[in-house]
């Protein structure tokens, strides 16, 4: 509306940070930080692709924004977090070179060996007797044995890729089917979310062929009734109108698992072009809405009750290299050139997120989880071969512990208490000055006079130079004792009202100016009665060592004046998540569980042989219990102080009683 020119750094920082601006300097956490760097200059004459240019621009814009925030209010500390802390292609640096500011690298090898991610299983041998298994570098094997007419622009035709990769897909899909059927045999309270097979293609044409052959879904062009139009001379003419219609056939790879049909689409195709061109068959849904629906399906793959719950196969181009966190991906087929190990790590990383992080109660370690990988040639990480019938041991179903929407009457809500405040109504406080500890000024520890002289040679010889005396007289001349008292009172008031006193509740009041005079009187009383000067100048109290002790002791002694009607303590809730609920519980575990009736959470996890089970049984039977929940993945804690140290207590159960 108004041309004000370039936004200043201060205005930019206030707009972006909001209320964090007043709490500066800030700390910055950069997630996926391999996109946040200062690109190097492009050598003269060098060419970069549009993708590389967009990557450079993205990195530059983000860093430039941080520079403006730092200029306006300050960035105290910045932490970069990335699973691949290396320079990307187009950065101007050697691709794959580690960032020079890298401090700690807990790499994929460490994560696999620690059990924090799934273990990738890659082909190590096959029945052909080749030195290197065919499915290890599948794209290379396909590309090297093609006739001239089977290529387009130096790359295999989509139909040729399907022909040459069908055997690999069938083998991988057979293992998928085995795991799928085993999981479906689980009990109702165990996790039956289907696993997911990802096919990463080189381009959209290959992705379309594989999607059509797997899902059986195809878009067919049809010619509708002629649409009349006017010719240049005004005479009516007939104009053909072409529309597309989706048809469903039988897929060529386990159609009972992957074939799409009306109302059920277990196979999904996703790429940037498809998102851009997404258009619903329903004319009431806009093109943008259809694209958002597609994104929502992709984002919720493997999540019960969400649009992507029943997705079993995802055919993609380059959409799943990072940022996609489905935990039920168990099989990956790579059908593209993997030119760097960084690219291999990014693609396979989509399949390595664990489904369960609960330790085995017998060993205390995380149970093994696996992902089968074809066509992605890793060479930098360990992997494990697949043993016959190993699925019965390592892929056993997990118990799915979750809140049931139909049991909303049993929901229990609880506050997230971070501290306590005295909610002063009349702004009245008190302190027992006579029982506070005395403050002793110690001249022997804080010398008020220092003698200096030049030292020439060894042994402290003065060489005849005179001795000079340094003292704090200039400080004494520049400050008054009353000024020191005012500063102590100001600090006490700020600590009490800001809520940062250690082990101390803050004071919530209408105005600080009503509290300050009371604090000032207490400061004067403490200085007059409890400070022992020991011959020191009274202005020595202004030294930080003494002033801080005075502030700490007054803060500890001041309380609301309940004799004048001030109320007791009130809880201070988390500003971002003040209330938590049993409705958010959703996790998987291999630990034994027992079913519930009077709880919104479907099961109680048993860590011991009898305690949790017997407690749940009693809570189910007691008529005074209206609802209960096991405090597992609920994050309900009770804070308390013991001997000056803050602690938290985690209850085993949360129970809501009837009001009768």
XYZ file of C-alpha atoms in Angstrom:
660
model
C 0.000 0.000 0.000
C 2.786 2.389 0.901
C 6.253 2.319 -0.674
C 8.541 2.390 2.364
C 11.605 1.018 0.634
C 13.671 -1.970 1.733
C 12.635 -3.491 5.060
C 15.196 -2.684 7.740
C 16.943 -5.531 9.627
C 15.098 -4.509 12.816
C 11.680 -4.598 11.132
C 12.548 -7.885 9.443
C 13.654 -9.478 12.727
C 10.565 -8.273 14.598
C 8.268 -9.619 11.883
C 9.969 -13.011 11.717
C 10.731 -13.582 15.408
C 7.642 -12.075 17.012
C 7.937 -12.092 20.805
C 11.329 -13.834 20.565
C 12.813 -10.520 19.406
C 12.549 -9.116 22.938
C 14.335 -12.202 24.324
C 17.362 -11.817 22.081
C 20.080 -12.788 21.502
C 18.611 -16.028 20.181
C 19.853 -19.519 19.420
C 19.210 -20.906 15.929
C 18.665 -24.602 15.138
C 19.016 -25.307 11.410
C 17.363 -28.588 10.474
C 18.408 -30.149 7.126
C 21.371 -27.777 7.369
C 23.037 -29.064 4.201
C 20.713 -26.513 2.543
C 22.081 -23.642 4.686
C 25.539 -22.507 3.570
C 27.288 -19.726 1.664
C 27.762 -20.941 -1.929
C 31.143 -20.476 -3.548
C 31.532 -18.358 -6.653
C 30.837 -20.137 -9.940
C 33.992 -20.346 -12.090
C 33.867 -18.231 -15.207
C 32.382 -20.152 -18.093
C 30.941 -22.903 -15.878
C 27.311 -23.907 -16.369
C 24.874 -24.992 -13.699
C 21.452 -26.556 -14.025
C 18.187 -24.932 -12.975
C 17.989 -27.327 -10.011
C 21.481 -26.367 -8.867
C 20.668 -22.684 -9.305
C 17.524 -23.074 -7.171
C 19.550 -24.887 -4.492
C 22.120 -22.068 -4.383
C 19.372 -19.470 -4.124
C 17.634 -21.352 -1.302
C 20.858 -21.603 0.708
C 21.699 -17.938 0.076
C 18.265 -16.626 1.082
C 18.267 -18.528 4.376
C 21.782 -17.444 5.348
C 21.000 -13.850 4.339
C 17.956 -13.914 6.621
C 20.075 -15.104 9.545
C 22.588 -12.339 8.786
C 19.826 -9.720 9.038
C 18.545 -11.170 12.329
C 22.086 -11.202 13.706
C 22.530 -7.585 12.659
C 19.257 -6.542 14.296
C 19.173 -8.365 17.619
C 21.986 -10.897 17.660
C 22.368 -14.644 17.252
C 24.165 -16.042 20.279
C 24.697 -19.529 18.901
C 23.760 -21.480 15.764
C 23.587 -25.261 15.525
C 23.402 -27.037 12.172
C 21.703 -30.442 12.166
C 21.794 -32.733 9.160
C 21.939 -36.426 8.396
C 24.204 -35.529 5.442
C 26.480 -32.620 6.482
C 28.118 -32.361 3.059
C 28.170 -29.871 0.221
C 25.554 -30.576 -2.451
C 26.032 -30.489 -6.198
C 25.984 -26.908 -7.452
C 27.305 -25.416 -4.218
C 30.584 -24.412 -5.850
C 32.488 -26.862 -3.662
C 33.433 -30.485 -4.186
C 30.201 -32.464 -3.973
C 30.152 -34.660 -0.876
C 32.915 -32.718 0.877
C 32.086 -32.324 4.606
C 31.272 -28.879 5.939
C 34.477 -27.402 7.442
C 32.555 -26.313 10.571
C 31.517 -29.897 11.299
C 32.004 -30.571 15.017
C 30.326 -33.932 15.606
C 29.271 -36.481 13.021
C 27.157 -39.383 14.241
C 27.001 -40.975 10.833
C 24.720 -43.570 9.360
C 27.217 -46.330 10.141
C 27.116 -45.374 13.828
C 23.326 -45.203 13.792
C 23.038 -48.671 12.247
C 25.529 -50.226 14.653
C 23.752 -48.580 17.595
C 20.373 -49.934 16.533
C 18.853 -46.449 16.171
C 17.750 -47.140 12.600
C 16.804 -50.170 10.565
C 19.513 -52.420 9.173
C 19.665 -52.255 5.356
C 19.795 -55.620 3.637
C 21.427 -55.429 0.215
C 22.126 -58.175 -2.351
C 25.468 -59.812 -1.615
C 25.242 -62.723 -4.080
C 22.807 -64.338 -6.490
C 22.331 -67.517 -8.476
C 24.040 -66.143 -11.615
C 27.491 -66.571 -10.115
C 28.419 -62.960 -10.972
C 31.213 -61.397 -8.886
C 28.739 -58.611 -8.108
C 25.007 -59.374 -7.779
C 22.883 -58.017 -10.621
C 20.402 -56.310 -8.293
C 23.164 -54.419 -6.463
C 23.797 -52.023 -9.402
C 20.559 -52.682 -11.257
C 20.472 -49.476 -13.327
C 24.042 -50.015 -14.506
C 23.276 -53.598 -15.572
C 20.194 -52.432 -17.475
C 22.000 -49.575 -19.239
C 25.062 -51.584 -20.310
C 23.226 -54.280 -22.258
C 20.834 -52.302 -24.451
C 20.582 -52.126 -28.211
C 20.643 -48.775 -29.984
C 16.878 -48.734 -30.540
C 16.167 -49.279 -26.858
C 17.465 -45.869 -25.787
C 16.136 -42.331 -25.889
C 18.685 -39.593 -25.410
C 21.211 -42.103 -24.105
C 18.826 -43.493 -21.474
C 16.750 -46.697 -21.550
C 13.192 -46.435 -22.801
C 10.569 -46.786 -20.040
C 9.207 -50.060 -21.483
C 12.742 -51.472 -21.630
C 13.382 -50.561 -17.990
C 10.184 -52.373 -17.023
C 11.210 -55.438 -19.003
C 14.716 -55.587 -17.553
C 13.742 -54.740 -13.973
C 10.611 -56.849 -13.695
C 12.491 -59.828 -12.255
C 14.030 -57.669 -9.532
C 10.634 -56.155 -8.727
C 9.007 -59.588 -8.552
C 11.681 -60.881 -6.178
C 11.448 -57.854 -3.917
C 7.643 -57.876 -4.021
C 7.658 -61.557 -3.050
C 9.514 -60.683 0.136
C 7.050 -57.834 0.657
C 4.105 -60.232 0.310
C 5.642 -62.591 2.850
C 6.023 -59.805 5.391
C 2.585 -58.341 4.612
C 0.780 -61.645 5.198
C 2.675 -62.275 8.419
C 1.739 -58.864 9.801
C -1.924 -59.285 8.859
C -2.095 -62.347 11.110
C -1.542 -60.160 14.180
C -4.186 -59.752 16.857
C -6.502 -56.694 16.738
C -4.515 -54.846 19.414
C -1.239 -55.306 17.546
C -0.024 -53.069 14.773
C -1.332 -54.229 11.392
C -0.267 -51.195 9.363
C 0.928 -52.560 6.013
C 4.599 -52.186 5.051
C 5.522 -49.939 2.124
C 7.517 -50.643 -1.032
C 9.204 -47.605 -2.627
C 10.266 -47.548 -6.289
C 12.601 -44.627 -7.091
C 12.625 -43.972 -10.855
C 14.939 -41.970 -13.080
C 12.211 -39.876 -14.718
C 8.456 -39.373 -14.864
C 8.018 -41.534 -17.991
C 9.530 -44.570 -16.248
C 7.471 -43.819 -13.145
C 4.290 -43.739 -15.244
C 5.003 -47.153 -16.813
C 5.747 -48.801 -13.473
C 2.736 -47.193 -11.828
C 0.416 -48.345 -14.610
C 1.740 -51.908 -14.572
C 1.632 -52.234 -10.784
C -1.647 -50.465 -9.990
C -3.599 -51.308 -13.136
C -4.821 -47.701 -13.097
C -4.709 -45.803 -16.370
C -6.007 -42.526 -17.740
C -7.788 -42.968 -21.064
C -8.608 -40.118 -23.414
C -12.172 -40.107 -24.710
C -13.857 -37.847 -27.244
C -17.020 -36.293 -25.902
C -19.932 -34.883 -27.903
C -18.977 -32.253 -30.434
C -18.838 -28.748 -29.059
C -20.236 -26.091 -31.469
C -18.012 -23.094 -32.157
C -17.964 -20.175 -34.604
C -15.679 -20.047 -37.595
C -13.905 -16.868 -38.679
C -16.793 -15.949 -40.969
C -19.304 -16.566 -38.195
C -20.560 -19.900 -39.496
C -21.008 -22.616 -36.834
C -18.531 -25.509 -36.906
C -18.120 -28.739 -34.964
C -15.204 -28.922 -32.485
C -14.174 -32.213 -30.835
C -13.905 -32.153 -27.023
C -11.307 -34.505 -25.445
C -11.565 -35.624 -21.836
C -9.684 -38.122 -19.698
C -11.239 -40.910 -17.664
C -9.588 -43.190 -15.113
C -9.938 -46.926 -15.752
C -8.944 -49.759 -13.445
C -7.448 -53.012 -14.664
C -5.456 -55.825 -13.127
C -1.909 -55.055 -12.057
C 0.953 -57.268 -13.199
C 2.642 -57.580 -9.775
C 0.543 -59.211 -7.044
C -2.708 -57.430 -7.981
C -4.369 -58.633 -4.786
C -1.872 -56.403 -2.920
C -1.115 -53.461 -5.182
C -3.948 -53.070 -7.732
C -5.983 -49.877 -7.364
C -9.764 -49.888 -7.543
C -12.494 -47.329 -6.888
C -12.342 -46.204 -3.281
C -9.098 -48.051 -2.517
C -5.674 -47.031 -3.852
C -2.836 -49.011 -2.243
C -0.389 -47.875 -4.971
C 0.509 -44.215 -5.184
C 2.520 -42.232 -7.700
C 4.145 -39.018 -6.543
C 6.505 -36.565 -8.242
C 6.796 -32.827 -8.779
C 5.141 -32.912 -12.208
C 2.206 -34.884 -10.880
C 1.743 -32.444 -8.015
C 1.800 -29.549 -10.456
C -0.718 -31.219 -12.769
C -2.908 -32.747 -10.051
C -6.539 -32.424 -10.995
C -9.436 -34.209 -9.390
C -12.087 -36.096 -11.325
C -14.642 -34.307 -9.169
C -15.226 -30.882 -10.795
C -16.161 -29.446 -7.397
C -12.562 -29.931 -6.196
C -10.025 -27.443 -7.516
C -6.659 -28.360 -8.978
C -4.898 -26.954 -5.918
C -7.135 -28.920 -3.541
C -6.365 -32.140 -5.401
C -2.632 -31.488 -5.083
C -3.024 -30.819 -1.359
C -4.950 -34.078 -0.962
C -2.104 -35.904 -2.690
C 0.458 -34.274 -0.402
C -1.601 -35.216 2.654
C -1.699 -38.854 1.565
C 2.070 -38.897 1.130
C 2.638 -37.183 4.479
C 0.468 -39.690 6.370
C 1.718 -42.965 4.906
C 1.726 -45.620 7.629
C -0.268 -43.552 10.144
C -3.450 -45.294 11.380
C -6.666 -43.426 10.741
C -5.004 -41.024 8.264
C -5.505 -40.789 4.471
C -2.215 -42.607 3.769
C -2.822 -45.514 6.145
C -3.378 -48.193 3.481
C -0.659 -47.125 0.999
C 1.499 -50.145 0.166
C 3.543 -49.049 -2.856
C 4.932 -45.598 -3.701
C 6.313 -44.908 -7.184
C 8.406 -41.734 -7.133
C 11.017 -39.858 -9.132
C 13.051 -37.691 -6.779
C 10.431 -36.667 -4.254
C 11.546 -38.903 -1.406
C 15.224 -38.037 -1.060
C 14.689 -36.275 2.287
C 12.101 -34.970 4.694
C 9.735 -37.951 4.387
C 9.454 -39.764 7.681
C 7.237 -42.824 7.106
C 8.459 -45.511 9.501
C 6.872 -48.531 7.796
C 8.996 -48.492 4.616
C 10.548 -51.952 4.380
C 11.496 -52.373 0.693
C 13.220 -50.036 -1.793
C 13.884 -50.561 -5.511
C 16.265 -48.083 -7.150
C 15.811 -47.517 -10.904
C 18.124 -44.603 -11.601
C 21.805 -43.745 -11.674
C 23.273 -43.270 -8.220
C 26.337 -41.179 -8.957
C 27.359 -40.475 -5.351
C 27.201 -42.257 -2.039
C 25.480 -39.150 -0.678
C 22.549 -39.783 -3.012
C 22.495 -43.464 -2.027
C 22.378 -42.528 1.628
C 19.558 -40.029 1.119
C 17.370 -42.446 -0.838
C 17.880 -45.445 1.416
C 17.480 -43.208 4.446
C 13.771 -43.002 3.633
C 13.495 -46.678 4.596
C 15.654 -46.684 7.737
C 13.384 -44.953 10.246
C 12.505 -47.457 12.958
C 8.914 -48.426 13.702
C 9.531 -49.033 17.401
C 12.000 -47.582 19.904
C 11.042 -49.670 22.924
C 13.948 -51.766 24.280
C 13.560 -55.501 24.603
C 12.809 -56.116 28.318
C 15.091 -59.176 28.338
C 18.190 -57.545 26.805
C 17.611 -53.838 27.362
C 18.469 -53.278 23.664
C 16.364 -52.176 20.719
C 15.056 -55.049 18.639
C 16.426 -55.477 15.124
C 14.434 -54.035 12.231
C 15.336 -54.448 8.558
C 14.826 -52.821 5.172
C 15.476 -54.739 1.923
C 17.215 -52.619 -0.721
C 17.654 -53.417 -4.431
C 19.398 -51.238 -6.979
C 21.034 -48.757 -4.581
C 24.805 -49.453 -4.574
C 25.987 -48.675 -1.074
C 29.690 -49.066 -0.429
C 30.260 -47.048 2.740
C 27.938 -48.683 5.238
C 27.570 -52.162 6.690
C 24.599 -54.246 5.713
C 23.240 -57.656 6.502
C 22.128 -60.459 4.235
C 18.729 -62.025 4.635
C 18.497 -65.451 6.256
C 15.732 -67.927 5.340
C 12.526 -67.538 7.409
C 14.175 -64.799 9.442
C 10.942 -62.857 9.223
C 9.395 -64.992 11.949
C 11.993 -63.754 14.440
C 12.739 -60.145 13.566
C 9.505 -58.903 12.027
C 7.057 -59.961 14.688
C 4.110 -57.574 15.006
C 4.250 -54.795 17.554
C 1.501 -53.954 20.036
C -0.069 -50.689 18.898
C -0.886 -48.611 21.960
C -3.120 -45.700 21.024
C -5.993 -43.502 22.133
C -9.374 -44.599 20.760
C -11.575 -41.740 19.462
C -14.727 -43.664 20.362
C -13.654 -43.598 24.038
C -13.449 -39.818 24.275
C -15.504 -39.902 27.503
C -12.443 -41.433 29.202
C -10.066 -38.676 28.080
C -7.879 -37.273 30.876
C -6.374 -33.804 30.462
C -3.525 -32.584 32.663
C -1.448 -29.382 32.872
C 2.216 -28.976 31.980
C 3.456 -27.096 35.062
C 6.853 -25.403 34.723
C 6.820 -23.484 37.993
C 4.654 -21.586 40.408
C 3.725 -17.944 40.987
C 2.322 -15.948 43.850
C -0.722 -14.329 42.256
C -0.657 -11.140 44.306
C -3.973 -9.337 44.513
C -2.952 -6.449 46.775
C 0.773 -6.505 45.932
C 1.757 -7.045 49.572
C 4.904 -8.920 50.606
C 6.779 -9.626 53.805
C 10.211 -10.824 54.963
C 11.586 -11.729 58.401
C 14.733 -9.591 58.285
C 15.907 -10.481 61.790
C 16.141 -14.173 60.941
C 18.097 -13.685 57.693
C 21.825 -14.591 57.685
C 24.262 -11.758 58.332
C 26.447 -10.339 55.575
C 30.089 -9.804 56.552
C 32.308 -7.516 54.497
C 35.780 -9.036 54.434
C 38.592 -6.496 53.912
C 41.192 -9.250 53.898
C 39.534 -10.826 50.847
C 38.799 -7.570 49.039
C 41.869 -5.284 49.406
C 41.044 -1.597 49.232
C 44.623 -0.459 48.585
C 47.236 -1.826 46.182
C 50.866 -0.757 45.969
C 52.663 -0.943 42.644
C 56.179 -0.292 41.444
C 58.276 -1.191 38.420
C 60.284 -4.382 38.695
C 63.676 -4.367 37.012
C 65.619 -7.609 36.689
C 65.108 -10.659 38.873
C 64.017 -10.912 42.475
C 61.757 -7.858 42.366
C 64.533 -5.218 42.348
C 62.998 -1.764 41.937
C 65.949 0.022 40.444
C 65.199 3.090 42.532
C 61.675 3.680 41.254
C 59.100 5.026 43.703
C 56.137 3.013 44.950
C 52.625 4.125 43.942
C 49.343 3.396 45.696
C 46.070 2.406 43.980
C 42.776 2.558 45.829
C 39.027 2.844 45.148
C 38.657 6.465 46.129
C 37.434 7.465 42.665
C 34.755 4.762 42.947
C 33.771 5.992 46.384
C 33.515 9.556 45.048
C 31.247 8.468 42.174
C 28.664 6.392 44.058
C 26.465 6.794 47.113
C 25.282 4.066 49.471
C 21.675 5.013 48.707
C 22.329 4.387 44.983
C 23.662 0.932 45.822
C 20.561 0.171 47.873
C 18.323 1.263 44.988
C 20.173 -1.019 42.577
C 19.874 -3.993 44.953
C 16.142 -3.309 45.333
C 15.748 -3.096 41.549
C 17.472 -6.444 41.041
C 15.377 -8.113 43.735
C 12.182 -6.786 42.154
C 13.192 -7.989 38.692
C 14.091 -11.470 39.934
C 10.851 -11.866 41.857
C 8.626 -10.781 38.973
C 10.533 -12.434 36.118
C 10.233 -15.920 37.596
C 13.946 -16.783 37.262
C 14.770 -17.161 40.918
C 16.304 -20.622 41.461
C 13.942 -22.873 43.409
C 11.621 -19.902 43.953
C 8.133 -19.075 42.719
C 7.743 -15.738 40.969
C 5.323 -12.966 41.943
C 2.478 -12.215 39.547
C 1.307 -8.686 40.279
C -0.371 -5.714 38.693
C 2.619 -3.335 38.643
C 6.275 -3.457 39.677
C 6.144 0.098 41.007
C 3.834 -1.106 43.783
C 6.301 -3.810 44.795
C 9.509 -1.733 44.640
C 8.874 0.526 47.670
C 8.253 -2.533 49.876
C 11.442 -4.173 48.606
C 13.375 -0.935 49.150
C 12.301 -0.804 52.804
C 13.442 -4.408 53.258
C 16.818 -3.636 51.665
C 17.367 -0.706 53.990
C 16.367 -2.781 57.007
C 18.723 -5.603 56.007
C 21.650 -3.219 55.407
C 21.052 -1.416 58.714
C 20.619 -4.537 60.851
C 22.373 -7.471 59.218
C 25.407 -6.099 57.335
C 28.647 -6.168 59.353
C 31.107 -3.640 57.911
C 34.284 -4.595 59.811
C 35.731 -1.140 59.232
C 35.132 -1.156 55.473
C 33.746 1.778 53.573
C 29.963 1.259 53.263
C 30.202 1.698 49.500
C 32.057 -1.624 49.331
C 28.537 -3.094 49.400
C 28.338 -2.120 45.709
C 30.863 -4.815 44.791
C 29.091 -7.568 42.926
C 30.162 -10.276 45.343
C 28.339 -8.514 48.201
C 25.444 -7.123 46.185
C 24.660 -10.575 44.729
C 24.616 -12.184 48.164
C 22.227 -9.495 49.384
C 19.920 -10.011 46.407
C 19.924 -13.815 46.816
C 19.127 -13.656 50.519
C 16.305 -11.147 50.092
C 14.782 -13.127 47.220
C 14.793 -16.254 49.368
C 13.227 -14.458 52.341
C 10.430 -12.495 50.633
C 6.973 -14.120 50.669
C 3.423 -12.933 49.944
C 1.874 -11.309 52.961
C -0.849 -13.880 53.579
C -1.688 -12.090 56.835
C -3.075 -9.285 54.661
C -5.126 -11.639 52.458
C -2.686 -12.562 49.677
C -3.523 -15.925 48.023
C -1.263 -19.012 47.980
C 0.789 -20.418 45.098
C -0.603 -20.791 41.564
C 0.900 -23.008 38.832
C 2.815 -21.530 35.897
C 1.924 -23.466 32.723
C 4.008 -24.057 29.616
C 3.230 -21.215 27.222
C 3.233 -23.400 24.088
C 1.615 -26.603 25.396
C -0.218 -25.719 28.602
C -2.419 -28.826 28.534
C -1.655 -32.408 27.467
C -4.113 -35.245 27.033
C -4.410 -38.996 26.763
C -5.895 -38.386 23.299
C -2.405 -37.886 21.825
C -0.951 -41.261 22.891
C 0.095 -43.332 19.875
C 3.137 -45.640 19.891
C 4.197 -49.224 19.237
C 5.975 -51.659 21.514
C 7.062 -55.259 21.718
C 6.372 -55.318 25.471
C 3.367 -57.352 26.679
C 0.106 -55.448 27.035
C -3.322 -55.928 28.596
C -6.544 -54.535 27.148
C -8.537 -51.799 28.898
C -12.186 -50.758 29.196
C -12.237 -47.633 31.388
C -9.348 -45.920 29.621
C -9.148 -43.894 26.422
C -5.884 -45.748 25.688
C -6.620 -49.217 24.342
C -3.861 -51.082 26.243
C -1.686 -50.891 29.340
C 1.974 -51.715 28.721
C 3.430 -54.130 31.278
C 7.044 -53.475 32.256
C 6.926 -56.015 35.077
C 5.284 -59.386 35.502
C 2.449 -58.298 37.810
C 2.488 -54.637 38.903
C 0.927 -52.902 35.877
C -1.467 -55.760 35.151
C -2.768 -56.006 38.718
C -3.062 -52.216 39.028
C -5.074 -52.002 35.813
C -7.332 -54.824 37.028
C -8.052 -53.003 40.296
C -8.712 -49.679 38.560
C -11.144 -51.392 36.204
C -13.095 -52.845 39.156
C -13.211 -49.850 41.531
C -16.500 -47.916 41.184
C -14.823 -44.659 42.308
C -12.547 -44.726 39.247
C -14.129 -42.867 36.348
C -11.142 -43.133 33.981
C -7.464 -43.999 34.152
C -4.370 -44.241 31.952
C -0.872 -45.665 32.213
C 1.568 -42.749 32.166
C 3.530 -44.090 29.205
C 4.384 -41.631 26.395
C 2.116 -39.083 28.129
C 4.949 -36.901 29.532
C 3.092 -36.202 32.788
C 5.580 -35.197 35.509
C 5.298 -33.418 38.849
C 8.056 -30.989 39.752
C 9.280 -30.515 43.309
C 12.275 -29.182 45.250
C 14.310 -31.179 47.744
C 17.306 -29.744 49.587
C 17.505 -26.861 47.137
C 17.595 -29.085 44.026
C 14.797 -29.329 41.460
C 13.452 -32.829 40.753
C 10.564 -34.368 38.827
C 8.360 -37.279 39.816
C 6.746 -39.454 37.113
C 3.599 -41.256 38.295
C 2.880 -44.728 36.939
C -0.840 -44.097 36.465
C -3.142 -41.107 36.150
C -6.639 -41.642 37.559
C -9.795 -39.517 37.433
C -12.241 -40.242 40.255
C -15.990 -39.737 40.272
C -17.465 -36.737 42.066
C -20.063 -38.792 43.931
